[in-house]
Amino acid sequence: MRTFILFSRATTDANFDMENLYETGRLDLVARCCLNALWISEHIRDNAQFIVSLNGGPKPPVAIRFDGSKLGDIFPSEKGIAFVIKKALKAVKDENWLACHQGVFVARKSFQDLIKDASNIYVLDSKGEHISKANIKDGTFVLGDQVGINAKELAFALRKGKKLSLGPKNYLASFAVAVVNWCLDQK
């Protein structure tokens, strides 16, 4: 199973504007990462999951987990994903995972809680070991939004994981997810 964890500063307010995902702290980016993590053309990857750690206002943190092996009834588009995120934000209660849609779960878990529960962690960073040289079949791939992971959270993730590079350039998060999937699909 491959897991992608995205640290995001996007909103935790369920009343966001579906027509302007950019202004929500970049829920558009979250949706694109989710799409690239879980969808291949016309079907869903059953060997992958995507977890977003939402850290924007008004009530962070919120973690939303999309499980490809159970996922259903989501239109593969930014708005389709945003609709499910809105539903999850309305449903979130406490630190226990709650099913809010077929294959989608929500909890008040911090980024550090997600890292504690993860194994085989690779933090995507241009200064890490190149993915082509690493002997990776699956794992937990950690990345940040358009700003990146803040220093405190990054240091915490690196205590349990190691840096993995896609090359000397920093890529868009959604592109990095697609590249990791492509590289793992080649093995």
mmCIF file of C-alpha atoms in Angstrom:
data_model
loop_
_atom_site.group_PDB
_atom_site.id
_atom_site.type_symbol
_atom_site.label_atom_id
_atom_site.label_comp_id
_atom_site.label_asym_id
_atom_site.label_seq_id
_atom_site.Cartn_x
_atom_site.Cartn_y
_atom_site.Cartn_z
ATOM 1 C CA MET A 1 0.000 0.000 0.000
ATOM 2 C CA ARG A 2 1.291 3.449 -0.852
ATOM 3 C CA THR A 3 0.123 6.396 1.196
ATOM 4 C CA PHE A 4 0.491 10.091 0.460
ATOM 5 C CA ILE A 5 0.275 12.580 3.336
ATOM 6 C CA LEU A 6 -0.086 16.241 2.371
ATOM 7 C CA PHE A 7 0.546 18.994 4.930
ATOM 8 C CA SER A 8 -1.834 21.803 3.931
ATOM 9 C CA ARG A 9 -2.779 25.228 5.207
ATOM 10 C CA ALA A 10 -6.224 24.966 3.582
ATOM 11 C CA THR A 11 -9.378 25.855 5.446
ATOM 12 C CA THR A 12 -11.127 23.729 8.036
ATOM 13 C CA ASP A 13 -14.349 25.704 7.508
ATOM 14 C CA ALA A 14 -17.039 23.630 5.775
ATOM 15 C CA ASN A 15 -18.675 26.786 4.405
ATOM 16 C CA PHE A 16 -16.014 27.411 1.747
ATOM 17 C CA ASP A 17 -16.969 28.604 -1.746
ATOM 18 C CA MET A 18 -16.985 25.652 -4.179
ATOM 19 C CA GLU A 19 -16.505 28.108 -7.057
ATOM 20 C CA ASN A 20 -13.273 29.540 -5.665
ATOM 21 C CA LEU A 21 -11.118 26.735 -4.260
ATOM 22 C CA TYR A 22 -7.956 28.817 -4.678
ATOM 23 C CA GLU A 23 -9.136 31.283 -2.008
ATOM 24 C CA THR A 24 -9.675 28.516 0.573
ATOM 25 C CA GLY A 25 -6.003 28.141 1.419
ATOM 26 C CA ARG A 26 -5.591 26.129 -1.791
ATOM 27 C CA LEU A 27 -8.168 23.339 -1.630
ATOM 28 C CA ASP A 28 -7.659 23.230 -5.405
ATOM 29 C CA LEU A 29 -4.125 21.944 -4.733
ATOM 30 C CA VAL A 30 -5.446 19.392 -2.215
ATOM 31 C CA ALA A 31 -7.964 18.128 -4.766
ATOM 32 C CA ARG A 32 -5.318 17.810 -7.515
ATOM 33 C CA CYS A 33 -3.004 15.875 -5.192
ATOM 34 C CA CYS A 34 -5.854 13.545 -4.266
ATOM 35 C CA LEU A 35 -6.706 12.988 -7.941
ATOM 36 C CA ASN A 36 -3.085 12.204 -8.837
ATOM 37 C CA ALA A 37 -2.685 9.897 -5.838
ATOM 38 C CA LEU A 38 -5.795 7.798 -6.479
ATOM 39 C CA TRP A 39 -7.005 7.970 -10.078
ATOM 40 C CA ILE A 40 -5.581 6.413 -13.225
ATOM 41 C CA SER A 41 -7.518 7.443 -16.300
ATOM 42 C CA GLU A 42 -10.953 5.943 -15.667
ATOM 43 C CA HIS A 43 -10.386 3.892 -12.514
ATOM 44 C CA ILE A 44 -9.230 4.200 -8.905
ATOM 45 C CA ARG A 45 -5.966 2.800 -7.548
ATOM 46 C CA ASP A 46 -6.840 0.173 -4.954
ATOM 47 C CA ASN A 47 -3.254 0.102 -3.643
ATOM 48 C CA ALA A 48 -3.113 3.750 -2.553
ATOM 49 C CA GLN A 49 -4.523 6.168 -0.053
ATOM 50 C CA PHE A 50 -4.332 9.932 0.239
ATOM 51 C CA ILE A 51 -4.435 11.780 3.555
ATOM 52 C CA VAL A 52 -4.570 15.543 3.848
ATOM 53 C CA SER A 53 -3.694 17.299 7.096
ATOM 54 C CA LEU A 54 -5.680 20.546 7.007
ATOM 55 C CA ASN A 55 -4.136 23.200 9.244
ATOM 56 C CA GLY A 56 -5.990 26.373 8.253
ATOM 57 C CA GLY A 57 -8.668 28.155 10.290
ATOM 58 C CA PRO A 58 -11.026 28.165 11.944
ATOM 59 C CA LYS A 59 -10.634 24.809 13.780
ATOM 60 C CA PRO A 60 -7.477 22.912 12.846
ATOM 61 C CA PRO A 61 -6.293 20.272 12.677
ATOM 62 C CA VAL A 62 -8.496 18.083 10.497
ATOM 63 C CA ALA A 63 -7.259 14.980 8.682
ATOM 64 C CA ILE A 64 -9.199 13.511 5.779
ATOM 65 C CA ARG A 65 -8.268 10.057 4.469
ATOM 66 C CA PHE A 66 -9.279 8.807 1.002
ATOM 67 C CA ASP A 67 -8.839 5.014 0.799
ATOM 68 C CA GLY A 68 -8.538 3.855 -2.815
ATOM 69 C CA SER A 69 -9.506 0.265 -1.976
ATOM 70 C CA LYS A 70 -12.886 1.407 -0.624
ATOM 71 C CA LEU A 71 -13.505 4.641 -2.499
ATOM 72 C CA GLY A 72 -16.651 5.090 -4.514
ATOM 73 C CA ASP A 73 -19.180 7.575 -5.822
ATOM 74 C CA ILE A 74 -16.785 10.499 -6.329
ATOM 75 C CA PHE A 75 -16.540 12.331 -9.625
ATOM 76 C CA PRO A 76 -12.792 12.594 -10.388
ATOM 77 C CA SER A 77 -12.488 16.383 -10.567
ATOM 78 C CA GLU A 78 -11.421 19.220 -8.288
ATOM 79 C CA LYS A 79 -15.063 20.022 -7.531
ATOM 80 C CA GLY A 80 -15.904 16.356 -6.956
ATOM 81 C CA ILE A 81 -13.122 16.072 -4.383
ATOM 82 C CA ALA A 82 -14.020 19.465 -2.865
ATOM 83 C CA PHE A 83 -17.622 18.315 -2.413
ATOM 84 C CA VAL A 84 -16.407 15.331 -0.361
ATOM 85 C CA ILE A 85 -14.006 17.556 1.636
ATOM 86 C CA LYS A 86 -16.925 19.865 2.456
ATOM 87 C CA LYS A 87 -18.934 16.829 3.596
ATOM 88 C CA ALA A 88 -15.991 15.639 5.751
ATOM 89 C CA LEU A 89 -15.542 19.059 7.389
ATOM 90 C CA LYS A 90 -19.223 19.080 8.341
ATOM 91 C CA ALA A 91 -18.940 15.582 9.861
ATOM 92 C CA VAL A 92 -15.661 15.803 11.831
ATOM 93 C CA LYS A 93 -16.067 15.310 15.579
ATOM 94 C CA ASP A 94 -12.980 14.084 17.418
ATOM 95 C CA GLU A 95 -9.653 12.231 17.012
ATOM 96 C CA ASN A 96 -11.348 8.970 15.967
ATOM 97 C CA TRP A 97 -11.680 8.215 12.252
ATOM 98 C CA LEU A 98 -15.301 8.672 11.177
ATOM 99 C CA ALA A 99 -16.626 7.417 7.828
ATOM 100 C CA CYS A 100 -18.209 10.378 6.045
ATOM 101 C CA HIS A 101 -18.432 9.033 2.475
ATOM 102 C CA GLN A 102 -17.709 5.701 0.810
ATOM 103 C CA GLY A 103 -13.969 5.182 1.395
ATOM 104 C CA VAL A 104 -13.459 8.618 3.010
ATOM 105 C CA PHE A 105 -12.765 9.137 6.704
ATOM 106 C CA VAL A 106 -12.246 12.260 8.826
ATOM 107 C CA ALA A 107 -10.729 12.916 12.258
ATOM 108 C CA ARG A 108 -9.268 15.703 14.349
ATOM 109 C CA LYS A 109 -5.753 14.319 14.020
ATOM 110 C CA SER A 110 -2.668 16.479 13.775
ATOM 111 C CA PHE A 111 0.071 16.070 11.181
ATOM 112 C CA GLN A 112 2.258 14.602 13.926
ATOM 113 C CA ASP A 113 -0.463 12.060 14.812
ATOM 114 C CA LEU A 114 -0.515 10.962 11.163
ATOM 115 C CA ILE A 115 3.267 10.589 11.115
ATOM 116 C CA LYS A 116 3.226 8.610 14.390
ATOM 117 C CA ASP A 117 0.749 6.153 12.837
ATOM 118 C CA ALA A 118 2.709 5.829 9.564
ATOM 119 C CA SER A 119 5.540 3.509 8.627
ATOM 120 C CA ASN A 120 8.219 3.430 5.948
ATOM 121 C CA ILE A 121 8.178 7.246 5.666
ATOM 122 C CA TYR A 122 9.761 9.218 2.821
ATOM 123 C CA VAL A 123 9.667 13.017 2.947
ATOM 124 C CA LEU A 124 9.836 14.443 -0.559
ATOM 125 C CA ASP A 125 12.751 16.884 -0.669
ATOM 126 C CA SER A 126 15.094 17.868 -3.511
ATOM 127 C CA LYS A 127 18.102 17.192 -1.229
ATOM 128 C CA GLY A 128 17.209 13.570 -0.458
ATOM 129 C CA GLU A 129 18.232 10.262 -2.028
ATOM 130 C CA HIS A 130 17.053 10.144 -5.632
ATOM 131 C CA ILE A 131 13.991 7.947 -6.081
ATOM 132 C CA SER A 132 15.642 6.018 -8.932
ATOM 133 C CA LYS A 133 18.420 4.872 -6.563
ATOM 134 C CA ALA A 134 16.173 4.055 -3.625
ATOM 135 C CA ASN A 135 14.857 0.529 -3.238
ATOM 136 C CA ILE A 136 11.209 1.449 -2.669
ATOM 137 C CA LYS A 137 8.141 -0.607 -3.484
ATOM 138 C CA ASP A 138 5.625 1.188 -1.297
ATOM 139 C CA GLY A 139 5.600 3.456 1.710
ATOM 140 C CA THR A 140 4.292 6.706 3.118
ATOM 141 C CA PHE A 141 5.227 9.733 1.023
ATOM 142 C CA VAL A 142 5.035 13.060 2.836
ATOM 143 C CA LEU A 143 4.883 16.419 1.091
ATOM 144 C CA GLY A 144 3.802 19.984 1.670
ATOM 145 C CA ASP A 145 1.451 22.426 0.000
ATOM 146 C CA GLN A 146 2.574 25.450 -2.034
ATOM 147 C CA VAL A 147 4.456 26.829 0.991
ATOM 148 C CA GLY A 148 5.915 23.516 2.127
ATOM 149 C CA ILE A 149 5.913 21.798 5.489
ATOM 150 C CA ASN A 150 6.779 24.126 8.362
ATOM 151 C CA ALA A 151 10.141 23.523 10.074
ATOM 152 C CA LYS A 152 8.712 21.997 13.263
ATOM 153 C CA GLU A 153 6.546 19.458 11.421
ATOM 154 C CA LEU A 154 9.301 18.676 8.914
ATOM 155 C CA ALA A 155 11.784 17.939 11.712
ATOM 156 C CA PHE A 156 9.210 15.659 13.355
ATOM 157 C CA ALA A 157 8.594 13.729 10.116
ATOM 158 C CA LEU A 158 12.331 13.335 9.496
ATOM 159 C CA ARG A 159 12.833 11.777 12.937
ATOM 160 C CA LYS A 160 10.826 8.805 11.687
ATOM 161 C CA GLY A 161 11.526 9.010 7.956
ATOM 162 C CA LYS A 162 14.141 10.013 5.424
ATOM 163 C CA LYS A 163 14.363 12.463 2.541
ATOM 164 C CA LEU A 164 13.530 11.240 -0.951
ATOM 165 C CA SER A 165 14.247 13.329 -4.037
ATOM 166 C CA LEU A 166 12.612 13.535 -7.457
ATOM 167 C CA GLY A 167 15.534 15.633 -8.671
ATOM 168 C CA PRO A 168 17.165 19.021 -8.025
ATOM 169 C CA LYS A 169 14.024 21.045 -8.785
ATOM 170 C CA ASN A 170 11.007 21.544 -6.560
ATOM 171 C CA TYR A 171 7.864 20.407 -8.355
ATOM 172 C CA LEU A 172 4.220 21.204 -7.775
ATOM 173 C CA ALA A 173 2.856 18.893 -5.074
ATOM 174 C CA SER A 174 0.295 17.320 -7.416
ATOM 175 C CA PHE A 175 3.002 16.647 -10.006
ATOM 176 C CA ALA A 176 5.275 15.124 -7.359
ATOM 177 C CA VAL A 177 2.487 12.714 -6.359
ATOM 178 C CA ALA A 178 2.054 11.665 -9.998
ATOM 179 C CA VAL A 179 5.810 11.147 -10.433
ATOM 180 C CA VAL A 180 6.059 8.981 -7.302
ATOM 181 C CA ASN A 181 3.145 6.867 -8.541
ATOM 182 C CA TRP A 182 4.759 6.536 -11.969
ATOM 183 C CA CYS A 183 8.122 5.513 -10.494
ATOM 184 C CA LEU A 184 6.514 2.916 -8.220
ATOM 185 C CA ASP A 185 4.376 1.601 -11.085
ATOM 186 C CA GLN A 186 7.596 0.866 -13.028
ATOM 187 C CA LYS A 187 8.830 -1.545 -10.341
#
